[in-house]
Short mmCIF file of C-alpha atoms in Angstrom, two decimals:
data_model
loop_
_atom_site.label_atom_id
_atom_site.label_comp_id
_atom_site.label_asym_id
_atom_site.label_seq_id
_atom_site.Cartn_x
_atom_site.Cartn_y
_atom_site.Cartn_z
CA ALA A 1212 124.83 87.79 108.70
CA GLN A 1213 121.39 86.83 107.50
CA SER A 1214 120.45 85.40 104.15
CA VAL A 1215 117.28 84.23 102.44
CA THR A 1216 117.00 81.60 99.73
CA GLN A 1217 113.90 81.11 97.64
CA LEU A 1218 114.32 77.67 96.21
CA ASP A 1219 112.35 78.18 92.98
CA SER A 1220 112.79 81.08 90.59
CA GLN A 1221 109.60 80.19 88.68
CA VAL A 1222 106.58 78.13 89.63
CA PRO A 1223 104.04 77.36 86.89
CA VAL A 1224 100.69 76.04 88.11
CA PHE A 1225 97.21 75.58 86.71
CA GLU A 1226 94.30 77.61 87.98
CA GLU A 1227 92.54 76.12 91.05
CA ALA A 1228 95.55 73.91 91.85
CA PRO A 1229 97.41 74.23 95.17
CA VAL A 1230 100.80 75.92 95.30
CA GLU A 1231 103.76 76.11 97.65
CA LEU A 1232 106.53 78.69 97.34
CA ARG A 1233 109.58 77.70 99.33
CA CYS A 1234 111.75 79.95 101.48
CA ASN A 1235 114.71 79.07 103.68
CA TYR A 1236 116.69 81.51 105.76
CA SER A 1237 119.96 81.60 107.61
CA SER A 1238 120.52 83.69 110.70
CA SER A 1239 122.51 83.58 113.91
CA VAL A 1240 119.75 85.46 115.77
CA SER A 1241 116.00 85.24 116.00
CA VAL A 1242 114.16 86.81 113.10
CA TYR A 1243 110.88 88.21 111.96
CA LEU A 1244 109.67 86.73 108.66
CA PHE A 1245 107.65 88.25 105.84
CA TRP A 1246 106.16 87.45 102.46
CA TYR A 1247 105.56 90.24 99.96
CA VAL A 1248 103.83 90.18 96.58
CA GLN A 1249 104.66 92.38 93.61
CA TYR A 1250 102.24 92.60 90.70
CA PRO A 1251 103.66 93.72 87.33
CA ASN A 1252 104.92 97.30 87.36
CA GLN A 1253 103.80 97.87 90.93
CA GLY A 1254 105.38 98.20 94.36
CA LEU A 1255 105.49 95.61 97.14
CA GLN A 1256 102.45 94.60 99.13
CA LEU A 1257 102.64 92.70 102.41
CA LEU A 1258 100.99 89.26 102.22
CA LEU A 1259 101.70 88.08 105.73
CA LYS A 1260 104.22 88.18 108.54
CA TYR A 1261 105.47 86.06 111.42
CA LEU A 1262 106.45 87.98 114.53
CA SER A 1263 105.81 85.50 117.33
CA GLY A 1264 103.22 83.05 118.61
CA SER A 1265 101.46 80.55 116.35
CA THR A 1266 103.75 79.19 113.67
CA LEU A 1267 100.90 79.07 111.13
CA VAL A 1268 100.29 82.54 109.80
CA LYS A 1269 97.33 83.55 107.64
CA GLY A 1270 97.53 86.46 105.26
CA ILE A 1271 95.55 88.22 102.60
CA ASN A 1272 94.10 86.65 99.44
CA GLY A 1273 93.89 83.17 101.01
CA PHE A 1274 97.64 82.71 101.49
CA GLU A 1275 99.21 81.16 104.57
CA ALA A 1276 102.74 80.31 105.68
CA GLU A 1277 104.26 78.10 108.32
CA PHE A 1278 107.33 79.00 110.33
CA ASN A 1279 109.54 75.99 110.99
CA LYS A 1280 112.37 76.95 113.31
CA SER A 1281 114.19 73.61 113.16
CA GLN A 1282 114.29 73.67 109.37
CA THR A 1283 114.69 77.46 109.19
CA SER A 1284 111.92 77.64 106.64
CA PHE A 1285 108.89 79.84 105.99
CA HIS A 1286 107.05 78.31 103.05
CA LEU A 1287 104.06 80.07 101.50
CA ARG A 1288 100.98 78.08 100.50
CA LYS A 1289 97.60 78.55 98.89
CA PRO A 1290 95.11 75.69 98.45
CA SER A 1291 93.61 76.97 95.19
CA VAL A 1292 95.20 79.66 93.03
CA HIS A 1293 93.55 82.12 90.65
CA ILE A 1294 94.81 83.76 87.50
CA SER A 1295 95.02 87.01 89.49
CA ASP A 1296 97.69 85.46 91.75
CA THR A 1297 100.19 85.66 88.90
CA ALA A 1298 102.94 87.86 90.35
CA GLU A 1299 106.39 87.82 91.89
CA TYR A 1300 106.66 86.79 95.52
CA PHE A 1301 109.44 87.75 97.90
CA CYS A 1302 110.40 86.21 101.22
CA ALA A 1303 112.22 88.52 103.66
CA VAL A 1304 113.70 88.43 107.14
CA SER A 1305 114.51 91.07 109.72
CA ASP A 1306 116.68 90.80 112.81
CA ARG A 1307 114.62 90.88 116.01
CA GLY A 1308 117.57 91.50 118.28
CA SER A 1309 118.18 94.52 120.49
CA SER A 1310 120.20 96.21 117.77
CA ASN A 1311 117.40 95.78 115.26
CA THR A 1312 117.56 98.51 112.65
CA GLY A 1313 114.52 97.20 110.81
CA LYS A 1314 116.54 96.22 107.74
CA LEU A 1315 114.84 93.67 105.50
CA ILE A 1316 116.92 91.01 103.78
CA PHE A 1317 115.09 89.70 100.72
CA GLY A 1318 115.22 86.46 98.81
CA GLN A 1319 115.70 86.44 95.05
CA GLY A 1320 112.00 86.20 94.32
CA THR A 1321 109.72 83.51 92.89
CA THR A 1322 107.56 84.17 89.86
CA LEU A 1323 104.20 82.43 90.17
CA GLN A 1324 102.63 81.80 86.77
CA VAL A 1325 99.02 80.67 86.97
CA LYS A 1326 97.76 79.10 83.75
CA PRO A 1327 94.11 78.72 82.76
CA ASN B 75 96.90 110.32 101.48
CA ALA B 76 99.39 108.92 104.01
CA GLY B 77 102.21 106.90 102.55
CA VAL B 78 105.59 106.97 100.87
CA THR B 79 106.00 109.07 97.75
CA GLN B 80 108.92 108.68 95.36
CA THR B 81 109.90 111.18 92.69
CA PRO B 82 110.55 110.88 89.84
CA LYS B 83 108.81 107.68 88.70
CA PHE B 84 110.94 107.29 85.58
CA ARG B 85 114.27 108.73 84.48
CA VAL B 86 116.82 108.15 81.74
CA LEU B 87 120.37 109.34 82.43
CA LYS B 88 123.51 109.41 80.36
CA THR B 89 126.63 107.81 81.80
CA GLY B 90 128.38 110.30 84.07
CA GLN B 91 125.33 112.43 84.80
CA SER B 92 124.13 113.00 88.34
CA MET B 93 120.66 112.94 89.85
CA THR B 94 118.79 112.81 93.14
CA LEU B 95 115.85 110.57 93.96
CA LEU B 96 113.46 111.91 96.57
CA CYS B 97 111.53 109.84 99.07
CA ALA B 98 108.94 111.57 101.23
CA GLN B 99 106.77 110.06 103.97
CA ASP B 100 104.06 111.74 105.98
CA MET B 101 103.64 109.07 108.67
CA ASN B 102 106.27 110.42 111.10
CA HIS B 103 108.32 107.23 110.70
CA GLU B 104 111.82 107.20 112.19
CA TYR B 105 113.41 104.58 109.95
CA MET B 106 113.76 104.92 106.19
CA TYR B 107 115.46 102.75 103.56
CA TRP B 108 116.55 102.73 99.93
CA TYR B 109 116.54 99.42 98.03
CA ARG B 110 117.31 98.54 94.44
CA GLN B 111 115.57 95.72 92.58
CA ASP B 112 117.27 93.80 89.81
CA PRO B 113 115.99 90.69 88.00
CA GLY B 114 116.83 87.48 89.84
CA MET B 115 118.39 89.31 92.77
CA GLY B 116 115.42 90.44 94.80
CA LEU B 117 115.72 93.76 96.62
CA ARG B 118 119.06 94.81 98.02
CA LEU B 119 119.57 97.50 100.62
CA ILE B 120 121.60 100.51 99.47
CA HIS B 121 121.49 102.86 102.48
CA TYR B 122 119.23 103.41 105.44
CA SER B 123 118.51 105.92 108.17
CA VAL B 124 117.34 105.37 111.75
CA GLY B 125 116.53 109.02 112.35
CA GLU B 126 116.90 112.58 111.18
CA GLY B 127 120.53 113.44 110.53
CA THR B 128 121.71 109.80 110.54
CA THR B 129 122.56 107.48 107.66
CA ALA B 130 124.25 104.10 107.31
CA LYS B 131 125.44 101.81 104.53
CA GLY B 132 123.54 98.74 103.42
CA GLU B 133 124.58 95.82 101.22
CA VAL B 134 125.34 97.75 98.01
CA PRO B 135 126.25 101.37 98.89
CA ASP B 136 128.99 102.02 96.32
CA GLY B 137 128.19 104.80 93.86
CA TYR B 138 125.37 106.23 95.98
CA ASN B 139 125.08 108.87 98.68
CA VAL B 140 122.16 109.73 100.92
CA SER B 141 120.96 112.48 103.20
CA ARG B 142 118.25 112.76 105.85
CA LEU B 143 118.15 116.44 106.73
CA LYS B 144 114.45 116.31 107.56
CA LYS B 145 112.66 113.42 109.21
CA GLN B 146 110.12 113.09 106.42
CA ASN B 147 112.60 113.07 103.51
CA PHE B 148 115.31 110.61 102.48
CA LEU B 149 117.33 111.54 99.40
CA LEU B 150 119.36 109.13 97.27
CA GLY B 151 122.06 110.65 95.07
CA LEU B 152 124.01 109.30 92.15
CA GLU B 153 127.06 111.50 91.57
CA SER B 154 128.24 109.90 88.34
CA ALA B 155 125.74 107.44 86.93
CA ALA B 156 126.92 104.15 85.44
CA PRO B 157 124.99 101.58 83.36
CA SER B 158 125.27 99.16 86.31
CA GLN B 159 122.97 101.48 88.23
CA THR B 160 120.11 100.82 85.82
CA SER B 161 117.49 99.41 88.19
CA VAL B 162 114.20 99.99 89.93
CA TYR B 163 114.65 101.86 93.19
CA PHE B 164 112.28 101.50 96.13
CA CYS B 165 112.06 103.59 99.24
CA ALA B 166 110.48 102.29 102.43
CA SER B 167 109.77 103.53 105.93
CA ILE B 168 108.67 101.72 109.06
CA SER B 169 106.84 102.26 112.30
CA GLY B 170 107.53 99.39 114.63
CA VAL B 171 108.70 96.03 113.43
CA SER B 172 105.86 95.23 111.08
CA GLY B 173 104.74 98.54 109.68
CA TYR B 174 106.80 98.65 106.49
CA THR B 175 105.43 100.97 103.83
CA PHE B 176 107.00 100.92 100.36
CA GLY B 177 106.90 103.59 97.70
CA SER B 178 105.80 102.76 94.17
CA GLY B 179 109.34 102.80 92.80
CA THR B 180 111.57 104.78 90.45
CA ARG B 181 112.64 103.13 87.20
CA LEU B 182 116.10 104.44 86.27
CA THR B 183 117.89 103.69 83.01
CA VAL B 184 121.51 104.74 82.49
CA VAL B 185 122.63 104.73 78.87
#
């Protein structure tokens, strides 16, 4: 069975400071990895995804994440945050095996609070 | 516009009442999913479907039923609503491994 742990439930940060949102996963098979963002009272929007190839993945709005297979992590980073980045962020994994049903397993979410 | 449409967007039910949430997609996607979102718990999979006429249980299926009679529609039913089913429900469909599209959600309150 797969599981995802987001290590921080809330991350407060000042505007223009760098931020890292941590995600660790557990799986007995190879996985695809995703980060989603949810703005207040809205649905989920894909930030970035790791399918294969380069372990450094760049996404929208200046975010990037690095896949570390040995540490089973997929941390999300941004060098300089804006007030508009205030939102909830979800890490998710999906089985890439032959029996893949496309199911996403989500972490608990991290609330990023950007302060002026 | 192409995408995933959920109806209704909001609903208040009394304990014991029944209702059906509708998810419709116009992208010809094979796979469809129902998730519920609760504070501090992320999104959890209720049921999913890998094609017309097929359904399967996810992590938290108890108290819910689903049907996929047409490829474009995935219905989620609550036969006898309970306060524990107060949540935000999201439908999603996919094309290939990375093409997840989520609906805008249904906020359900059971009193």
